[in-house]
Tab-separated table of N, CA and C in Angstrom:
chain	number	residue	atom	x	y	z
A	1	MET	N	0.727	-1.279	-0.237
A	1	MET	CA	0.032	-0.274	-0.361
A	1	MET	C	0.625	1.343	0.463
A	2	THR	N	0.414	2.100	-0.676
A	2	THR	CA	1.757	3.639	-0.315
A	2	THR	C	0.750	4.592	0.300
A	3	GLU	N	1.473	5.741	0.470
A	3	GLU	CA	0.839	6.496	1.941
A	3	GLU	C	0.525	7.679	0.291
A	4	THR	N	0.395	8.085	-0.474
A	4	THR	CA	-0.472	9.068	-0.450
A	4	THR	C	-0.219	8.549	-2.333
A	5	TRP	N	-0.813	9.703	-3.185
A	5	TRP	CA	-1.315	9.419	-4.357
A	5	TRP	C	-0.300	9.816	-4.995
A	6	GLU	N	0.384	10.516	-4.255
A	6	GLU	CA	1.563	10.692	-5.703
A	6	GLU	C	2.364	9.065	-5.917
A	7	SER	N	2.462	8.799	-5.328
A	7	SER	CA	3.084	6.972	-5.644
A	7	SER	C	1.235	6.488	-6.560
A	8	ASP	N	1.448	6.554	-6.552
A	8	ASP	CA	-0.217	5.716	-6.903
A	8	ASP	C	-0.400	5.868	-9.365
A	9	GLU	N	-0.324	5.442	-9.455
A	9	GLU	CA	-0.138	5.125	-10.799
A	9	GLU	C	-1.103	5.574	-11.640
A	10	LYS	N	-2.993	5.950	-10.891
A	10	LYS	CA	-4.111	6.847	-11.114
A	10	LYS	C	-4.090	8.040	-10.462
A	11	PHE	N	-2.455	7.966	-9.867
A	11	PHE	CA	-2.319	9.876	-9.490
A	11	PHE	C	-3.031	10.577	-10.863
A	12	VAL	N	-1.530	10.077	-11.772
A	12	VAL	CA	-0.589	10.447	-13.318
A	12	VAL	C	-2.257	10.625	-13.875
A	13	ALA	N	-2.774	9.434	-13.825
A	13	ALA	CA	-4.148	9.809	-15.126
A	13	ALA	C	-5.221	10.684	-14.473
A	14	MET	N	-4.788	11.240	-13.418
A	14	MET	CA	-5.823	11.988	-12.559
A	14	MET	C	-5.466	13.211	-12.682
A	15	ALA	N	-4.094	13.585	-12.778
A	15	ALA	CA	-3.523	15.437	-12.372
A	15	ALA	C	-3.914	15.854	-13.893
A	16	ALA	N	-4.021	14.938	-14.902
A	16	ALA	CA	-4.130	15.369	-16.289
A	16	ALA	C	-5.948	16.454	-16.267
A	17	TYR	N	-6.420	15.408	-15.486
A	17	TYR	CA	-8.228	16.337	-15.146
A	17	TYR	C	-7.426	17.583	-14.107
A	18	VAL	N	-7.224	17.806	-13.277
A	18	VAL	CA	-6.782	19.080	-12.543
A	18	VAL	C	-6.293	20.345	-13.192
A	19	PRO	N	-6.704	21.161	-13.326
A	19	PRO	CA	-6.150	21.679	-13.359
A	19	PRO	C	-5.157	22.833	-12.459
A	20	ASN	N	-4.381	23.108	-13.444
A	20	ASN	CA	-2.784	23.766	-12.758
A	20	ASN	C	-3.271	24.929	-11.296
A	21	GLY	N	-2.490	24.004	-10.284
A	21	GLY	CA	-2.477	25.601	-9.499
A	21	GLY	C	-3.432	24.440	-8.569
A	22	VAL	N	-3.841	23.879	-8.532
A	22	VAL	CA	-5.449	23.205	-7.770
A	22	VAL	C	-3.948	21.492	-7.066
A	23	ASP	N	-4.456	22.309	-5.400
A	23	ASP	CA	-3.615	21.318	-4.444
A	23	ASP	C	-4.737	20.411	-4.107
A	24	LEU	N	-3.624	18.629	-4.792
A	24	LEU	CA	-5.116	17.441	-4.457
A	24	LEU	C	-4.432	17.153	-2.882
A	25	PRO	N	-5.403	17.092	-2.629
A	25	PRO	CA	-5.873	16.539	-1.206
A	25	PRO	C	-4.845	15.005	-0.923
A	26	LYS	N	-3.714	15.018	0.129
A	26	LYS	CA	-3.381	13.399	-0.042
A	26	LYS	C	-3.626	13.162	1.131
A	27	PRO	N	-4.651	11.849	1.632
A	27	PRO	CA	-5.048	11.537	2.243
A	27	PRO	C	-4.385	9.544	2.671
A	28	LYS	N	-4.172	9.329	3.472
A	28	LYS	CA	-3.922	7.984	3.725
A	28	LYS	C	-4.271	7.484	2.778
A	29	ALA	N	-3.654	6.248	2.455
A	29	ALA	CA	-4.121	4.953	1.091
A	29	ALA	C	-5.482	4.359	1.756
A	30	THR	N	-6.368	4.112	1.722
A	30	THR	CA	-6.682	2.460	1.766
A	30	THR	C	-7.177	1.760	0.894
A	31	GLU	N	-7.650	0.710	1.525
A	31	GLU	CA	-8.513	-0.278	0.689
A	31	GLU	C	-9.506	0.659	-0.595
A	32	LYS	N	-9.824	1.261	0.470
A	32	LYS	CA	-11.125	2.098	0.310
A	32	LYS	C	-10.900	3.240	-1.419
A	33	THR	N	-9.586	3.751	-0.796
A	33	THR	CA	-9.495	4.977	-1.961
A	33	THR	C	-8.526	3.884	-3.427
A	34	GLU	N	-7.877	2.547	-2.986
A	34	GLU	CA	-7.103	2.123	-3.946
A	34	GLU	C	-8.694	1.147	-4.956
A	35	LYS	N	-10.320	1.347	-4.532
A	35	LYS	CA	-10.390	0.290	-5.249
A	35	LYS	C	-11.299	1.174	-5.451
A	36	LEU	N	-10.981	2.789	-5.855
A	36	LEU	CA	-12.555	4.038	-6.806
A	36	LEU	C	-12.064	4.171	-7.344
A	37	SER	N	-12.753	3.891	-8.929
A	37	SER	CA	-12.961	3.805	-10.555
A	37	SER	C	-12.512	5.738	-10.592
A	38	LYS	N	-12.154	5.317	-12.130
A	38	LYS	CA	-11.626	6.792	-12.124
A	38	LYS	C	-12.446	7.913	-12.175
A	39	ASN	N	-14.070	7.404	-12.958
A	39	ASN	CA	-14.489	8.429	-12.539
A	39	ASN	C	-14.896	8.909	-10.979
A	40	GLN	N	-14.356	8.082	-9.936
A	40	GLN	CA	-15.029	8.555	-8.273
A	40	GLN	C	-13.618	8.836	-8.048
A	41	LEU	N	-12.062	9.228	-9.507
A	41	LEU	CA	-11.487	10.220	-9.090
A	41	LEU	C	-10.866	10.713	-9.146
A	42	LYS	N	-11.835	11.319	-9.698
A	42	LYS	CA	-11.854	12.157	-10.683
A	42	LYS	C	-12.693	13.032	-10.212
A	43	LYS	N	-13.939	12.576	-9.683
A	43	LYS	CA	-14.926	13.762	-8.709
A	43	LYS	C	-14.345	13.736	-7.515
A	44	LEU	N	-13.538	13.421	-6.642
A	44	LEU	CA	-12.465	13.528	-5.917
A	44	LEU	C	-11.873	14.483	-6.154
A	45	ALA	N	-11.270	14.621	-6.796
A	45	ALA	CA	-10.323	16.019	-7.544
A	45	ALA	C	-10.719	16.812	-7.871
A	46	LYS	N	-11.648	17.051	-8.246
A	46	LYS	CA	-12.590	18.389	-8.311
A	46	LYS	C	-13.740	18.750	-7.557
A	47	GLY	N	-13.086	18.147	-6.116
A	47	GLY	CA	-14.167	17.669	-5.548
A	47	GLY	C	-15.414	18.045	-5.440
A	48	LYS	N	-15.831	17.237	-6.362
A	48	LYS	CA	-17.030	16.897	-6.475
A	48	LYS	C	-18.088	15.695	-5.663
A	49	GLY	N	-16.950	14.963	-4.575
A	49	GLY	CA	-17.123	14.007	-3.863
A	49	GLY	C	-18.818	14.149	-3.092
A	50	LYS	N	-19.108	12.912	-2.736
A	50	LYS	CA	-20.383	12.786	-1.963
A	50	LYS	C	-20.161	13.545	-0.694
A	51	LYS	N	-21.430	14.629	-1.064
A	51	LYS	CA	-21.261	15.746	0.030
A	51	LYS	C	-23.069	15.696	0.219
A	52	GLU	N	-23.445	16.097	1.475
A	52	GLU	CA	-24.462	16.431	2.448
A	52	GLU	C	-25.372	16.080	1.465
A	53	LYS	N	-26.514	16.098	1.707
A	53	LYS	CA	-27.519	16.475	1.092
A	53	LYS	C	-28.744	17.190	2.251
A	54	LYS	N	-28.794	18.588	1.680
A	54	LYS	CA	-29.967	19.441	1.904
A	54	LYS	C	-30.992	18.803	1.441
A	55	GLU	N	-31.547	17.983	2.997
A	55	GLU	CA	-32.993	17.636	3.122
A	55	GLU	C	-33.694	19.371	2.675
A	56	LYS	N	-34.801	18.633	1.360
A	56	LYS	CA	-36.407	19.439	1.223
A	56	LYS	C	-37.071	19.033	2.186
A	57	PRO	N	-37.456	20.793	2.191
A	57	PRO	CA	-38.982	20.521	2.744
A	57	PRO	C	-40.049	19.782	2.185
A	58	GLN	N	-40.615	18.821	3.019
A	58	GLN	CA	-41.849	18.036	1.959
A	58	GLN	C	-43.138	18.823	2.268
A	59	TRP	N	-43.865	18.332	1.393
A	59	TRP	CA	-45.540	18.781	1.108
A	59	TRP	C	-45.813	18.522	2.335
A	60	GLY	N	-46.007	19.422	3.278
A	60	GLY	CA	-47.101	19.872	4.383
A	60	GLY	C	-46.536	20.324	5.634
A	61	ASP	N	-45.562	20.098	5.463
A	61	ASP	CA	-45.190	20.632	6.563
A	61	ASP	C	-45.311	22.051	7.034
A	62	GLY	N	-45.583	22.835	6.591
A	62	GLY	CA	-45.570	24.535	6.675
A	62	GLY	C	-44.328	25.806	6.728
A	63	THR	N	-43.548	25.008	6.189
A	63	THR	CA	-41.802	25.201	6.798
A	63	THR	C	-41.438	26.455	5.238
A	64	SER	N	-42.178	25.651	4.874
A	64	SER	CA	-41.759	27.027	3.167
A	64	SER	C	-43.038	27.702	2.189
A	65	SER	N	-44.099	27.966	3.157
A	65	SER	CA	-45.303	28.136	2.869
A	65	SER	C	-44.939	30.162	2.467
A	66	LYS	N	-45.662	30.625	1.874
A	66	LYS	CA	-44.914	31.854	1.095
A	66	LYS	C	-46.408	32.833	1.506
A	67	LYS	N	-47.411	31.537	1.630
A	67	LYS	CA	-48.303	32.564	2.024
A	67	LYS	C	-48.726	32.467	3.279
A	68	LYS	N	-49.594	33.688	3.746
A	68	LYS	CA	-49.851	33.830	5.405
A	68	LYS	C	-51.187	33.468	5.001
A	69	ALA	N	-51.434	32.524	6.711
A	69	ALA	CA	-52.315	31.066	7.167
A	69	ALA	C	-53.530	32.592	7.829
A	70	LYS	N	-54.474	32.761	7.160
A	70	LYS	CA	-55.999	33.051	7.301
A	70	LYS	C	-56.758	32.743	8.535
A	71	PRO	N	-56.408	33.306	9.233
A	71	PRO	CA	-58.056	33.149	10.768
A	71	PRO	C	-59.273	32.047	9.056
A	72	LYS	N	-59.482	31.506	10.017
A	72	LYS	CA	-60.540	30.862	9.067
A	72	LYS	C	-62.138	31.335	9.962
A	73	LYS	N	-63.187	31.495	9.476
A	73	LYS	CA	-64.203	32.206	9.504
A	73	LYS	C	-65.406	31.416	10.448
A	74	ALA	N	-65.821	31.069	11.352
A	74	ALA	CA	-67.219	30.402	12.115
A	74	ALA	C	-67.955	30.283	11.137
A	75	ALA	N	-67.890	28.571	11.903
A	75	ALA	CA	-69.413	28.763	10.537
A	75	ALA	C	-70.262	29.348	11.293
A	76	PRO	N	-71.982	29.609	10.827
A	76	PRO	CA	-72.768	30.533	11.274
A	76	PRO	C	-73.999	29.246	11.806
A	77	PRO	N	-73.746	28.847	12.852
A	77	PRO	CA	-74.739	28.193	14.068
A	77	PRO	C	-75.526	27.760	13.126
A	78	LYS	N	-76.372	26.415	13.205
A	78	LYS	CA	-76.852	25.079	12.499
A	78	LYS	C	-78.621	25.455	12.800
A	79	PRO	N	-79.584	26.195	12.332
A	79	PRO	CA	-80.736	26.425	13.109
A	79	PRO	C	-81.484	25.367	13.728
A	80	ASP	N	-81.155	25.935	14.834
A	80	ASP	CA	-82.885	24.647	14.724
A	80	ASP	C	-84.469	24.707	14.045
A	81	PHE	N	-84.447	23.442	13.221
A	81	PHE	CA	-85.626	23.329	12.720
A	81	PHE	C	-87.559	22.272	13.251
A	82	VAL	N	-87.900	22.803	13.515
A	82	VAL	CA	-89.640	22.288	14.031
A	82	VAL	C	-90.012	22.147	12.721
A	83	ASN	N	-90.965	21.048	12.079
A	83	ASN	CA	-91.646	20.210	11.107
A	83	ASN	C	-93.056	21.616	11.366
A	84	THR	N	-93.368	21.949	10.885
A	84	THR	CA	-95.144	22.302	11.435
A	84	THR	C	-95.642	22.039	10.361
A	85	THR	N	-95.182	20.931	9.152
A	85	THR	CA	-95.941	20.475	8.611
A	85	THR	C	-97.283	18.853	8.912
A	86	PRO	N	-98.247	19.217	8.914
A	86	PRO	CA	-99.091	17.960	9.322
A	86	PRO	C	-98.403	16.578	8.585
A	87	LYS	N	-99.118	15.386	8.783
A	87	LYS	CA	-98.066	14.257	8.786
A	87	LYS	C	-99.087	14.075	6.828
A	88	GLY	N	-98.703	14.169	5.771
A	88	GLY	CA	-98.734	13.824	5.011
A	88	GLY	C	-99.353	15.071	4.223
A	89	GLU	N	-99.687	15.725	4.727
A	89	GLU	CA	-99.816	17.221	3.888
A	89	GLU	C	-99.201	18.030	3.380
A	90	MET	N	-98.952	18.904	2.185
A	90	MET	CA	-98.035	18.765	1.212
A	90	MET	C	-96.924	20.208	2.975
A	91	LYS	N	-96.328	20.125	2.156
A	91	LYS	CA	-94.982	20.881	2.926
A	91	LYS	C	-95.443	22.741	2.576
A	92	ASP	N	-94.837	22.995	3.922
A	92	ASP	CA	-95.537	24.526	3.874
A	92	ASP	C	-94.044	25.300	3.949
A	93	THR	N	-94.392	26.104	1.752
A	93	THR	CA	-92.663	26.647	1.734
A	93	THR	C	-92.509	28.381	1.786
A	94	SER	N	-94.452	28.901	2.461
A	94	SER	CA	-94.193	30.512	2.689
A	94	SER	C	-92.898	30.518	3.336
A	95	GLN	N	-92.537	30.033	4.551
A	95	GLN	CA	-90.955	30.302	4.856
A	95	GLN	C	-90.247	30.554	5.041
A	96	PRO	N	-89.039	31.725	5.017
A	96	PRO	CA	-87.860	32.307	3.811
A	96	PRO	C	-87.175	30.967	3.883
A	97	ILE	N	-86.257	31.004	2.627
A	97	ILE	CA	-85.160	29.288	2.730
A	97	ILE	C	-83.761	30.716	3.599
A	98	ALA	N	-83.188	28.758	3.958
A	98	ALA	CA	-82.086	29.314	4.890
A	98	ALA	C	-80.776	29.048	4.128
A	99	ASP	N	-79.131	30.115	4.479
A	99	ASP	CA	-78.592	30.494	3.832
A	99	ASP	C	-78.005	28.974	3.310
A	100	ALA	N	-77.758	27.760	3.792
A	100	ALA	CA	-77.382	26.841	3.504
A	100	ALA	C	-78.074	25.863	3.351
A	101	TYR	N	-77.528	24.825	2.646
A	101	TYR	CA	-78.354	23.120	2.556
A	101	TYR	C	-78.870	22.579	3.911
A	102	TYR	N	-79.694	22.872	4.866
A	102	TYR	CA	-79.840	21.844	6.132
A	102	TYR	C	-80.763	20.578	5.566
A	103	PRO	N	-80.177	19.043	4.907
A	103	PRO	CA	-81.530	18.243	4.688
A	103	PRO	C	-83.050	17.471	5.530
A	104	ALA	N	-82.578	18.077	6.924
A	104	ALA	CA	-83.627	17.661	7.966
A	104	ALA	C	-84.635	18.978	7.600
A	105	ALA	N	-83.763	20.005	7.108
A	105	ALA	CA	-84.986	20.823	6.703
A	105	ALA	C	-86.162	21.061	5.643
A	106	VAL	N	-84.980	21.017	4.642
A	106	VAL	CA	-85.297	21.065	2.888
A	106	VAL	C	-86.312	19.599	3.101
A	107	GLU	N	-86.076	18.781	3.193
A	107	GLU	CA	-86.872	17.102	2.601
A	107	GLU	C	-87.390	16.765	3.355
A	108	ALA	N	-87.892	17.477	4.876
A	108	ALA	CA	-89.383	17.480	5.837
A	108	ALA	C	-90.785	17.438	5.218
A	109	ALA	N	-91.000	16.164	5.511
A	109	ALA	CA	-92.454	16.412	4.996
A	109	ALA	C	-93.263	15.688	3.270
A	110	TRP	N	-91.582	16.239	2.877
A	110	TRP	CA	-91.982	15.424	1.298
A	110	TRP	C	-92.026	14.581	1.291
A	111	GLN	N	-91.438	13.751	1.963
A	111	GLN	CA	-91.075	12.217	1.821
A	111	GLN	C	-93.376	11.607	2.568
A	112	ASP	N	-93.303	11.699	3.113
A	112	ASP	CA	-94.936	11.979	3.680
A	112	ASP	C	-95.970	12.019	3.011
A	113	TRP	N	-95.661	13.090	1.860
A	113	TRP	CA	-96.571	13.715	0.832
A	113	TRP	C	-97.275	12.576	-0.258
A	114	TRP	N	-96.113	12.393	-0.680
A	114	TRP	CA	-95.527	11.579	-1.941
A	114	TRP	C	-96.165	10.528	-2.162
A	115	GLU	N	-96.285	9.854	-0.304
A	115	GLU	CA	-97.077	8.313	0.077
A	115	GLU	C	-97.806	8.371	0.577
A	116	ALA	N	-98.864	9.826	0.561
A	116	ALA	CA	-100.293	9.714	1.102
A	116	ALA	C	-100.628	10.694	-0.250
A	117	SER	N	-99.967	11.220	-1.691
A	117	SER	CA	-100.227	11.206	-2.973
A	117	SER	C	-100.411	10.229	-3.685
A	118	GLY	N	-99.867	9.585	-3.715
A	118	GLY	CA	-99.958	8.314	-4.162
A	118	GLY	C	-99.503	7.849	-5.518
A	119	PHE	N	-98.256	8.643	-5.633
A	119	PHE	CA	-97.132	8.900	-6.624
A	119	PHE	C	-96.529	7.726	-6.511
A	120	TYR	N	-96.219	6.782	-5.689
A	120	TYR	CA	-95.429	5.704	-5.775
A	120	TYR	C	-96.334	4.312	-6.275
A	121	LYS	N	-97.576	4.637	-6.102
A	121	LYS	CA	-98.666	3.950	-6.523
A	121	LYS	C	-98.392	2.957	-8.289
A	122	GLY	N	-98.454	2.450	-9.174
A	122	GLY	CA	-98.822	1.885	-10.303
A	122	GLY	C	-100.071	1.656	-9.776
A	123	ASP	N	-100.857	2.472	-11.402
A	123	ASP	CA	-101.611	1.733	-11.480
A	123	ASP	C	-102.003	0.727	-12.709
A	124	PRO	N	-102.206	-0.162	-13.247
A	124	PRO	CA	-102.021	-0.811	-14.282
A	124	PRO	C	-103.010	-0.480	-15.030
A	125	ALA	N	-104.958	-0.468	-14.157
A	125	ALA	CA	-105.621	-0.470	-14.998
A	125	ALA	C	-105.602	0.840	-15.746
A	126	LEU	N	-104.851	1.838	-15.103
A	126	LEU	CA	-104.257	3.591	-15.800
A	126	LEU	C	-103.526	2.874	-16.911
A	127	ALA	N	-102.504	2.223	-16.754
A	127	ALA	CA	-101.859	2.360	-17.511
A	127	ALA	C	-102.066	1.337	-18.884
A	128	LEU	N	-102.801	1.292	-18.832
A	128	LEU	CA	-103.411	-0.564	-20.039
A	128	LEU	C	-104.242	1.054	-20.651
A	129	SER	N	-105.015	1.598	-20.072
A	129	SER	CA	-106.113	2.796	-20.515
A	129	SER	C	-106.267	4.160	-21.292
A	130	LYS	N	-103.908	4.052	-20.800
A	130	LYS	CA	-103.414	5.228	-21.543
A	130	LYS	C	-103.482	4.395	-23.543
A	131	LYS	N	-104.105	5.455	-24.632
A	131	LYS	CA	-103.627	4.477	-25.300
A	131	LYS	C	-102.644	5.083	-26.580
A	132	SER	N	-102.138	5.769	-26.378
A	132	SER	CA	-101.019	6.622	-26.927
A	132	SER	C	-99.730	5.513	-26.458
A	133	PRO	N	-98.951	5.593	-27.353
A	133	PRO	CA	-97.390	5.226	-26.947
A	133	PRO	C	-96.275	6.500	-25.939
A	134	ASP	N	-96.977	7.428	-26.806
A	134	ASP	CA	-96.595	8.246	-26.483
A	134	ASP	C	-97.179	8.401	-24.925
A	135	GLU	N	-98.023	8.018	-23.831
A	135	GLU	CA	-98.273	8.592	-23.167
A	135	GLU	C	-97.559	6.988	-22.300
A	136	LYS	N	-96.635	6.549	-22.940
A	136	LYS	CA	-96.117	5.794	-21.902
A	136	LYS	C	-94.760	5.351	-21.568
A	137	PHE	N	-93.751	5.266	-20.720
A	137	PHE	CA	-92.644	5.124	-20.736
A	137	PHE	C	-91.824	4.118	-19.581
A	138	ILE	N	-91.145	3.029	-20.799
A	138	ILE	CA	-91.202	1.639	-19.821
A	138	ILE	C	-89.467	1.396	-20.423
A	139	MET	N	-89.058	1.367	-19.251
A	139	MET	CA	-87.248	0.967	-19.369
A	139	MET	C	-87.205	-0.222	-18.794
A	140	VAL	N	-86.883	-1.225	-18.975
A	140	VAL	CA	-85.495	-2.430	-18.074
A	140	VAL	C	-84.597	-2.320	-18.119
A	141	ILE	N	-83.641	-2.084	-17.565
A	141	ILE	CA	-82.268	-2.711	-18.052
A	141	ILE	C	-81.739	-3.658	-17.507
A	142	PRO	N	-80.996	-4.035	-18.018
A	142	PRO	CA	-80.111	-5.960	-17.460
A	142	PRO	C	-79.128	-5.383	-16.832
A	143	PRO	N	-78.750	-6.254	-16.340
A	143	PRO	CA	-77.577	-6.117	-14.367
A	143	PRO	C	-76.299	-5.687	-15.062
A	144	PRO	N	-75.775	-5.120	-14.735
A	144	PRO	CA	-74.046	-5.008	-15.175
A	144	PRO	C	-73.686	-6.160	-15.645
A	145	ASN	N	-72.067	-5.686	-15.875
A	145	ASN	CA	-71.594	-6.891	-16.169
A	145	ASN	C	-71.060	-7.576	-14.619
A	146	VAL	N	-70.926	-9.080	-14.422
A	146	VAL	CA	-70.522	-9.771	-13.265
A	146	VAL	C	-69.415	-9.638	-13.425
A	147	THR	N	-68.525	-10.286	-14.678
A	147	THR	CA	-67.376	-10.284	-15.171
A	147	THR	C	-66.074	-9.107	-14.464
A	148	GLY	N	-67.115	-7.701	-15.075
A	148	GLY	CA	-66.641	-6.339	-14.189
A	148	GLY	C	-66.540	-6.159	-12.883
A	149	SER	N	-66.026	-4.936	-12.840
A	149	SER	CA	-66.048	-4.947	-10.685
A	149	SER	C	-66.629	-3.731	-11.401
A	150	LEU	N	-67.808	-3.314	-10.107
A	150	LEU	CA	-68.589	-1.800	-10.483
A	150	LEU	C	-68.037	-0.528	-10.373
A	151	HIS	N	-68.004	0.021	-10.846
A	151	HIS	CA	-67.275	1.857	-10.907
A	151	HIS	C	-68.424	2.928	-10.797
A	152	LEU	N	-68.043	4.118	-10.592
A	152	LEU	CA	-69.015	5.149	-10.285
A	152	LEU	C	-69.452	4.950	-11.782
A	153	GLY	N	-68.870	4.940	-12.701
A	153	GLY	CA	-70.373	5.099	-14.142
A	153	GLY	C	-71.565	4.246	-14.339
A	154	HIS	N	-71.534	2.793	-12.929
A	154	HIS	CA	-72.773	2.182	-13.220
A	154	HIS	C	-73.828	3.470	-11.954
A	155	ALA	N	-73.644	3.682	-11.151
A	155	ALA	CA	-74.105	4.558	-10.512
A	155	ALA	C	-74.762	6.080	-11.131
A	156	LEU	N	-73.823	6.446	-12.230
A	156	LEU	CA	-74.201	7.825	-12.800
A	156	LEU	C	-75.455	7.346	-13.330
A	157	THR	N	-75.446	5.692	-14.104
A	157	THR	CA	-75.857	5.518	-15.068
A	157	THR	C	-77.037	5.313	-14.969
A	158	ALA	N	-77.651	4.418	-13.399
A	158	ALA	CA	-78.695	4.448	-12.775
A	158	ALA	C	-79.231	5.929	-12.431
A	159	ALA	N	-79.082	6.404	-11.916
A	159	ALA	CA	-79.547	7.888	-11.750
A	159	ALA	C	-79.634	8.517	-12.877
A	160	VAL	N	-79.215	8.208	-14.304
A	160	VAL	CA	-79.770	8.961	-14.561
A	160	VAL	C	-81.576	8.235	-15.424
A	161	GLU	N	-81.707	6.958	-15.320
A	161	GLU	CA	-82.222	6.425	-16.065
A	161	GLU	C	-83.807	6.522	-14.676
A	162	ASP	N	-83.068	6.898	-13.765
A	162	ASP	CA	-84.389	7.364	-12.567
A	162	ASP	C	-84.856	8.187	-13.078
A	163	THR	N	-83.927	9.330	-12.885
A	163	THR	CA	-83.842	10.675	-13.008
A	163	THR	C	-85.559	10.850	-14.274
A	164	LEU	N	-84.391	10.237	-15.171
A	164	LEU	CA	-85.891	10.199	-17.272
A	164	LEU	C	-87.101	9.871	-16.666
A	165	THR	N	-86.908	8.283	-15.810
A	165	THR	CA	-87.866	7.730	-15.001
A	165	THR	C	-89.015	8.873	-14.062
A	166	ARG	N	-89.004	9.127	-13.351
A	166	ARG	CA	-89.262	10.970	-12.649
A	166	ARG	C	-89.825	11.941	-13.163
A	167	TRP	N	-88.833	12.337	-14.296
A	167	TRP	CA	-89.749	13.100	-15.243
A	167	TRP	C	-90.761	12.404	-15.674
A	168	HIS	N	-90.580	11.270	-16.693
A	168	HIS	CA	-91.857	11.078	-17.695
A	168	HIS	C	-93.367	11.098	-15.833
A	169	ARG	N	-92.679	10.525	-15.433
A	169	ARG	CA	-94.062	10.135	-14.183
A	169	ARG	C	-94.728	11.998	-13.937
A	170	MET	N	-93.788	12.750	-13.795
A	170	MET	CA	-94.452	13.738	-13.510
A	170	MET	C	-94.989	14.766	-14.162
A	171	LYS	N	-94.519	14.268	-15.194
A	171	LYS	CA	-95.691	14.235	-17.271
A	171	LYS	C	-96.713	14.062	-17.284
A	172	GLY	N	-96.683	13.103	-16.369
A	172	GLY	CA	-98.434	12.254	-16.317
A	172	GLY	C	-98.264	10.355	-17.151
A	173	HIS	N	-96.938	10.490	-17.524
A	173	HIS	CA	-97.098	9.340	-17.887
A	173	HIS	C	-97.597	8.244	-17.009
A	174	ALA	N	-97.832	7.415	-17.978
A	174	ALA	CA	-97.759	6.285	-16.912
A	174	ALA	C	-96.533	4.616	-17.314
A	175	THR	N	-95.318	4.844	-16.308
A	175	THR	CA	-93.742	4.169	-16.291
A	175	THR	C	-93.553	3.152	-15.768
A	176	LEU	N	-92.238	2.562	-15.894
A	176	LEU	CA	-92.424	1.422	-15.413
A	176	LEU	C	-91.100	1.459	-15.961
A	177	TYR	N	-89.997	1.060	-14.717
A	177	TYR	CA	-88.978	2.017	-14.100
A	177	TYR	C	-88.222	0.279	-13.723
A	178	VAL	N	-87.598	-0.761	-14.229
A	178	VAL	CA	-87.023	-2.013	-13.585
A	178	VAL	C	-85.924	-2.527	-14.061
A	179	PRO	N	-84.852	-1.962	-13.109
A	179	PRO	CA	-83.186	-1.600	-13.000
A	179	PRO	C	-82.894	-2.936	-12.674
A	180	GLY	N	-81.804	-3.527	-13.348
A	180	GLY	CA	-81.334	-4.154	-13.073
A	180	GLY	C	-80.565	-5.320	-12.132
A	181	THR	N	-80.133	-6.576	-10.968
A	181	THR	CA	-79.642	-6.470	-9.932
A	181	THR	C	-79.010	-8.136	-10.282
A	182	ASP	N	-78.235	-8.141	-10.355
A	182	ASP	CA	-77.324	-9.513	-9.686
A	182	ASP	C	-78.174	-10.073	-9.037
């Protein structure tokens, strides 16, 4: 083993790449320095050896935020809703509407009124008595493909079909919607 790089044969090859006037470090030769390749020796000579990498900030750690944090606005208190509509009657819509959507307040009493009005009942005699095919709407849907996995497209398709059926029913047509299931 040699004591300095000067006695090493690789030093001669490496010295050709170092600009004049640059002092090369003279470490003690070890097995590690003897096993370095030409490229690694060049990098060491140029001072581009392994340096400690600066840790980059990760997303969401809050250290590199350029924007100032704004204080959040307090959410308005949820109003207490009392349903004054009698069961089975049409909902009273004369009161002012809330600024935000509150399902309990919006949907209250509609279900009872729809059931009392018979909107969910199908009348076969009425459907047969309608002579014009324009006054009938029938949709029979096969089940989704059993071999594939269900996805959002299946739900969207069923929602559109249901909406079309409800729209025809609101127009007074005799409707029949039979969605497929597995």
